[in-house]
Amino acid sequence: MARMIAGTPARAWWVGLGLLALAALALLFFGLGGLQGLTLQLVAWQRDFHRALTMAITEFSGTPSPAAWATLLGISFGYGVFHAAGPGHGKAVLTTYLLSQGGAVRRALGLSFAASLLQGLVAIGLVVVLVHGLGWVTRQAMGSVAWVEQASFLMVTLLGGWLCLRAIRQLRRPAGAPAHAHHRHSHDHDHDHACCGGHHHVDPHQAADWRTALATVVAIGIRPCSGGVLLLGAATLLGQFAAGVAAVMVMALGTALTVSGLALASVMARGWAERQLEKQNGMQRLGRLLSWAALGGGLAIMTLGISLSITGVAQPTSGPLLGEPPARTGPAEPASSSSGHPLGG
């Protein structure tokens, strides 16, 4: 490993470090919301969307006309798009994963849509089991979200540890071992990996990497959308649970579209970095440098998971990002709340 490090050209190291810097900047951007003022404004706009959702589901319950239906779904879609634009650990994990581990466009889109869909399904399942099945009020169901969040943070930590382990295993291989670097063509199509004996650098296009992709989706999507839980609670009180489910799924679609844009940007940034590395290094060195990037990304994801877990344990009673759920007597204005960790929303 020491010989490999010493033999790497300085320019190649700068490009490799630039790839890691992109992942760090992504974490910083989503962690701080870009600017503190922008983050506060996003939260305020999200609350406005929540009020609009409450009014839309109430209007639909009174007069279920096509116009009321279109208004409810339209606001739900807009809420999903805008909620995804705010800070959140799922976007940070996915962006860092794609920047450091690589992935084709189809893989990036698949992960984005699968994680967003899972968030909506978890919100629906949570309300069905706790509110409809166990008779909990919506406020109690919202309190249980904190425990689901902890499971999500644990999954993020384990995912980062697994990515680090894979990268270390690759870096410990002898310098002459076969290393297959997926460069420009890997973003256009998939191909048979058996020709290389199945031993490559860390790359999501490997045949067995579906397990890592699945773990990534679960780590991101197991945390339910808070707005979805709140909307389903209001819909349950108004006897419009089916309409609430439809609105939550449209909300998930809006979230998926926004997250997909971030994922595609990560893939393009990764592709540019690989092309720069390919111009200056052989395939073997390219594979090694990308493995170092994979190790850095795994460490970043694991650190994020640990940080979120510690924050969640230290503040177990923190309220949801968009405020308190509506009471049984009718929809209520969302109360102000604070997020203990900038990526916890």
Coordinates of C-alpha atoms in Angstrom, one line a residue:
M1 CA 0.0 0.0 0.0
A2 CA 2.9 2.4 0.8
R3 CA 4.4 1.8 -2.7
M4 CA 1.0 2.5 -4.2
I5 CA 0.7 5.8 -2.4
A6 CA 4.3 6.8 -3.2
G7 CA 3.9 6.0 -6.9
T8 CA 0.7 8.0 -7.4
P9 CA 1.3 11.2 -9.4
A10 CA 0.7 14.4 -7.5
R11 CA -1.9 15.7 -10.0
A12 CA -3.9 12.4 -9.6
W13 CA -3.9 12.9 -5.9
W14 CA -5.3 16.4 -6.3
V15 CA -8.1 15.0 -8.4
G16 CA -8.8 12.2 -6.0
L17 CA -8.9 14.6 -3.1
G18 CA -11.2 16.9 -5.1
L19 CA -13.7 14.0 -5.3
L20 CA -13.6 13.6 -1.6
A21 CA -13.9 17.3 -1.2
L22 CA -17.1 17.2 -3.2
A23 CA -18.6 14.7 -0.8
A24 CA -17.5 16.8 2.2
L25 CA -19.1 19.9 0.6
A26 CA -22.3 17.9 0.0
L27 CA -22.4 17.0 3.6
L28 CA -21.7 20.6 4.6
F29 CA -24.3 22.0 2.3
F30 CA -27.1 19.7 3.4
G31 CA -25.9 19.8 7.0
L32 CA -26.1 23.6 7.3
G33 CA -28.8 24.1 4.7
G34 CA -26.3 26.2 2.6
L35 CA -27.0 29.2 4.9
Q36 CA -28.7 29.3 8.2
G37 CA -31.1 31.9 7.0
L38 CA -32.0 29.8 4.0
T39 CA -32.6 26.8 6.2
L40 CA -35.0 28.8 8.4
Q41 CA -36.9 30.1 5.4
L42 CA -37.2 26.6 4.0
V43 CA -38.7 25.4 7.3
A44 CA -41.2 28.3 7.3
W45 CA -42.2 27.5 3.7
Q46 CA -42.7 23.9 4.7
R47 CA -45.0 24.9 7.5
D48 CA -47.0 27.0 5.0
F49 CA -47.3 23.9 2.8
H50 CA -48.5 21.9 5.9
R51 CA -51.2 24.4 6.6
A52 CA -52.2 24.3 2.9
L53 CA -52.3 20.5 3.1
T54 CA -54.6 20.6 6.1
M55 CA -56.9 23.1 4.4
A56 CA -56.9 21.0 1.2
I57 CA -57.8 17.7 3.0
T58 CA -60.5 19.5 5.0
E59 CA -62.0 21.0 1.9
F60 CA -61.9 17.7 0.1
S61 CA -63.7 16.1 3.1
G62 CA -66.5 18.7 2.9
T63 CA -66.9 18.8 -0.9
P64 CA -65.0 15.9 -2.7
S65 CA -65.1 17.6 -6.1
P66 CA -62.6 17.1 -8.9
A67 CA -61.2 20.6 -8.2
A68 CA -60.7 19.8 -4.5
W69 CA -59.1 16.5 -5.5
A70 CA -56.7 18.2 -7.9
T71 CA -55.9 20.9 -5.3
L72 CA -55.0 18.2 -2.7
L73 CA -52.8 16.3 -5.0
G74 CA -51.1 19.4 -6.4
I75 CA -50.3 20.7 -3.0
S76 CA -49.0 17.3 -1.9
F77 CA -46.7 17.1 -4.9
G78 CA -45.4 20.6 -4.3
Y79 CA -44.9 19.8 -0.7
G80 CA -42.8 16.7 -1.6
V81 CA -40.7 18.7 -4.0
F82 CA -40.0 21.4 -1.5
H83 CA -39.5 19.2 1.5
A84 CA -36.8 17.3 -0.4
A85 CA -35.0 20.7 -1.1
G86 CA -34.5 21.2 2.7
P87 CA -31.8 19.6 4.9
G88 CA -32.1 15.9 5.5
H89 CA -29.7 12.9 6.2
G90 CA -31.2 10.9 3.3
K91 CA -30.0 13.3 0.6
A92 CA -26.6 13.6 2.3
V93 CA -26.2 9.8 2.4
L94 CA -27.3 9.3 -1.2
T95 CA -25.1 12.1 -2.5
T96 CA -22.1 10.9 -0.7
Y97 CA -22.7 7.3 -1.7
L98 CA -22.9 8.1 -5.4
L99 CA -19.9 10.5 -5.3
S100 CA -17.6 8.1 -3.5
Q101 CA -18.9 4.7 -4.7
G102 CA -20.0 5.5 -8.2
G103 CA -23.1 4.4 -10.1
A104 CA -24.8 4.6 -13.4
V105 CA -27.7 7.0 -14.2
R106 CA -30.3 4.2 -13.9
R107 CA -28.8 3.2 -10.6
A108 CA -29.0 6.7 -9.2
L109 CA -32.6 7.2 -10.4
G110 CA -33.6 3.8 -9.0
L111 CA -32.1 4.5 -5.6
S112 CA -33.8 7.9 -5.5
F113 CA -37.2 6.7 -6.4
A114 CA -37.0 3.6 -4.2
A115 CA -35.9 5.5 -1.1
S116 CA -38.6 8.2 -1.6
L117 CA -41.3 5.5 -2.2
L118 CA -40.2 3.6 0.9
Q119 CA -40.5 6.8 3.0
G120 CA -44.1 7.2 1.9
L121 CA -44.9 3.5 2.5
V122 CA -43.4 3.6 6.0
A123 CA -45.5 6.6 6.9
I124 CA -48.6 4.8 5.7
G125 CA -47.7 1.6 7.6
L126 CA -47.0 3.6 10.7
V127 CA -50.4 5.2 10.8
V128 CA -52.2 2.0 9.8
V129 CA -50.6 0.0 12.6
L130 CA -50.5 2.6 15.4
V131 CA -53.6 4.7 14.7
H132 CA -56.0 2.3 13.0
G133 CA -54.7 -0.9 14.6
L134 CA -53.7 0.1 18.1
G135 CA -56.0 3.1 18.4
W136 CA -53.3 5.7 19.1
V137 CA -53.9 9.3 18.5
T138 CA -51.8 11.0 15.9
R139 CA -49.7 12.8 18.5
Q140 CA -48.6 9.4 19.9
A141 CA -47.9 8.1 16.4
M142 CA -45.7 11.1 15.7
G143 CA -43.8 10.4 19.0
S144 CA -42.9 7.0 17.7
V145 CA -41.2 8.5 14.7
A146 CA -38.2 9.2 16.9
W147 CA -37.7 5.5 17.4
V148 CA -37.9 4.8 13.7
E149 CA -35.4 7.6 13.1
Q150 CA -32.9 5.9 15.5
A151 CA -33.2 2.7 13.4
S152 CA -32.5 4.7 10.3
F153 CA -29.5 6.3 11.9
L154 CA -28.2 2.9 12.9
M155 CA -28.6 1.6 9.4
V156 CA -26.7 4.6 8.1
T157 CA -23.8 3.8 10.5
L158 CA -23.8 0.2 9.5
L159 CA -23.9 1.1 5.8
G160 CA -20.9 3.4 6.2
G161 CA -19.0 0.7 8.1
W162 CA -19.7 -1.9 5.4
L163 CA -18.5 0.5 2.6
C164 CA -15.3 1.1 4.6
L165 CA -14.7 -2.6 5.0
R166 CA -15.2 -3.2 1.2
A167 CA -12.8 -0.4 0.4
I168 CA -10.1 -1.6 2.9
R169 CA -10.3 -5.1 1.5
Q170 CA -9.7 -3.8 -2.0
L171 CA -6.8 -1.6 -0.9
R172 CA -5.1 -4.5 0.8
R173 CA -5.0 -6.6 -2.4
P174 CA -1.6 -6.8 -4.1
A175 CA -0.7 -4.1 -6.5
G176 CA -0.7 -6.6 -9.4
A177 CA -4.2 -8.0 -8.6
P178 CA -6.8 -7.5 -11.3
A179 CA -8.6 -4.2 -10.8
H180 CA -11.5 -3.2 -13.0
A181 CA -12.2 0.5 -13.0
H182 CA -15.6 1.4 -14.4
H183 CA -15.1 4.7 -16.2
R184 CA -17.1 6.4 -18.9
H185 CA -18.8 3.3 -20.3
S186 CA -20.1 2.3 -16.9
H187 CA -22.5 5.2 -16.9
D188 CA -24.2 4.0 -20.1
H189 CA -24.7 0.3 -19.7
D190 CA -24.1 -2.8 -17.6
H191 CA -22.0 -5.7 -18.7
D192 CA -20.8 -9.1 -17.6
H193 CA -18.3 -8.9 -14.7
A194 CA -17.4 -12.6 -14.8
C195 CA -14.6 -11.9 -17.3
C196 CA -12.6 -10.4 -14.4
G197 CA -13.3 -13.1 -11.9
G198 CA -15.7 -11.0 -9.9
H199 CA -12.9 -9.1 -8.1
H200 CA -13.0 -5.4 -8.7
H201 CA -12.6 -2.1 -6.8
V202 CA -15.6 -0.8 -4.9
D203 CA -18.3 -0.1 -7.5
P204 CA -22.1 -0.4 -7.4
H205 CA -22.1 -2.2 -10.7
Q206 CA -20.8 -5.4 -9.3
A207 CA -23.1 -8.4 -9.4
A208 CA -23.4 -8.7 -5.6
D209 CA -23.8 -4.9 -5.0
W210 CA -27.6 -5.1 -5.0
R211 CA -27.3 -5.8 -1.3
T212 CA -25.5 -2.5 -0.7
A213 CA -28.0 -0.7 -2.9
L214 CA -30.8 -2.3 -0.9
A215 CA -29.2 -1.3 2.4
T216 CA -28.8 2.3 1.2
V217 CA -32.5 2.4 0.2
V218 CA -33.6 1.0 3.6
A219 CA -31.2 3.3 5.6
I220 CA -32.7 6.3 3.8
G221 CA -36.3 5.3 3.4
I222 CA -37.0 3.6 6.8
R223 CA -37.5 7.1 8.3
P224 CA -41.1 8.1 7.4
C225 CA -41.9 11.4 6.0
S226 CA -43.1 13.6 8.9
G227 CA -45.5 15.6 6.7
G228 CA -46.9 12.3 5.4
V229 CA -47.7 11.1 8.9
L230 CA -49.3 14.4 9.8
L231 CA -51.4 14.4 6.6
L232 CA -52.6 10.8 7.2
G233 CA -53.5 11.7 10.8
A234 CA -55.7 14.6 9.6
A235 CA -57.2 12.4 6.9
T236 CA -58.0 9.7 9.4
L237 CA -59.8 12.2 11.7
L238 CA -61.8 13.5 8.7
G239 CA -62.7 9.9 7.4
Q240 CA -60.6 10.4 4.2
F241 CA -57.8 7.9 4.8
A242 CA -57.8 6.6 1.2
A243 CA -57.4 10.2 -0.1
G244 CA -54.6 10.7 2.4
V245 CA -52.8 7.7 1.2
A246 CA -53.1 8.9 -2.4
A247 CA -51.8 12.3 -1.4
V248 CA -48.8 10.8 0.4
M249 CA -47.8 8.7 -2.6
V250 CA -48.0 11.8 -4.8
M251 CA -45.9 13.6 -2.1
A252 CA -43.3 10.8 -2.4
L253 CA -43.2 11.2 -6.2
G254 CA -42.4 14.9 -5.7
T255 CA -39.6 14.0 -3.3
A256 CA -38.2 11.5 -5.7
L257 CA -38.0 14.0 -8.5
T258 CA -36.0 16.4 -6.4
V259 CA -33.7 13.8 -5.0
S260 CA -33.2 12.4 -8.5
G261 CA -31.8 15.8 -9.6
L262 CA -29.2 15.7 -6.7
A263 CA -28.4 12.1 -7.6
L264 CA -27.8 12.9 -11.3
A265 CA -25.6 15.8 -10.3
S266 CA -23.5 13.4 -8.1
V267 CA -23.2 10.9 -11.0
M268 CA -22.0 13.6 -13.4
A269 CA -19.5 15.0 -10.9
R270 CA -18.2 11.4 -10.3
G271 CA -18.0 10.9 -14.1
W272 CA -16.0 14.1 -14.6
A273 CA -13.6 13.1 -11.8
E274 CA -13.1 9.6 -13.3
R275 CA -12.3 11.1 -16.7
Q276 CA -9.7 13.4 -15.3
L277 CA -8.1 10.4 -13.4
E278 CA -8.2 8.3 -16.5
K279 CA -6.2 10.9 -18.5
Q280 CA -3.4 10.7 -15.9
N281 CA -3.3 7.1 -14.7
G282 CA -3.5 3.6 -15.8
M283 CA -6.6 1.4 -15.1
Q284 CA -4.9 -0.2 -12.0
R285 CA -4.1 3.2 -10.4
L286 CA -7.5 4.5 -11.3
G287 CA -9.1 1.6 -9.4
R288 CA -6.9 2.2 -6.4
L289 CA -7.7 5.9 -6.3
L290 CA -11.4 5.2 -6.6
S291 CA -11.1 2.7 -3.7
W292 CA -9.6 5.5 -1.6
A293 CA -12.5 7.7 -2.5
A294 CA -14.9 4.9 -1.5
L295 CA -13.1 4.6 1.8
G296 CA -13.5 8.3 2.4
G297 CA -17.2 8.2 1.5
G298 CA -17.8 5.3 3.8
L299 CA -16.1 7.1 6.7
A300 CA -18.3 10.2 6.0
I301 CA -21.5 8.2 6.0
M302 CA -20.5 6.3 9.1
T303 CA -19.6 9.5 10.9
L304 CA -22.9 11.0 9.9
G305 CA -24.8 8.0 11.2
I306 CA -23.0 8.1 14.6
S307 CA -23.6 11.9 14.9
L308 CA -27.3 11.6 14.2
S309 CA -27.6 8.7 16.6
I310 CA -25.9 10.6 19.4
T311 CA -28.0 13.7 18.8
G312 CA -31.2 11.6 18.8
V313 CA -30.3 9.9 22.1
A314 CA -29.5 13.3 23.6
Q315 CA -32.7 14.9 22.5
P316 CA -35.3 12.0 22.5
T317 CA -38.3 14.3 23.0
S318 CA -37.6 16.8 20.1
G319 CA -40.7 17.5 18.1
P320 CA -41.2 16.9 14.4
L321 CA -39.8 19.3 11.9
L322 CA -43.2 20.7 10.8
G323 CA -44.7 21.0 14.3
E324 CA -47.3 19.1 16.3
P325 CA -49.9 16.9 14.6
P326 CA -53.5 18.0 14.5
A327 CA -55.7 17.3 17.5
R328 CA -58.8 15.2 17.4
T329 CA -61.0 18.3 17.6
G330 CA -59.7 19.5 14.3
P331 CA -56.6 20.6 12.4
A332 CA -54.3 22.8 14.5
E333 CA -51.6 25.2 13.6
P334 CA -48.2 23.6 13.6
A335 CA -46.2 24.5 16.7
S336 CA -42.7 25.8 16.5
S337 CA -40.0 23.1 17.0
S338 CA -36.3 22.9 16.7
S339 CA -34.2 20.2 15.1
G340 CA -31.3 18.9 17.2
H341 CA -29.2 17.9 14.2
P342 CA -29.2 19.8 10.9
L343 CA -29.5 16.5 9.0
G344 CA -32.2 15.1 11.2
G345 CA -35.1 16.5 9.3

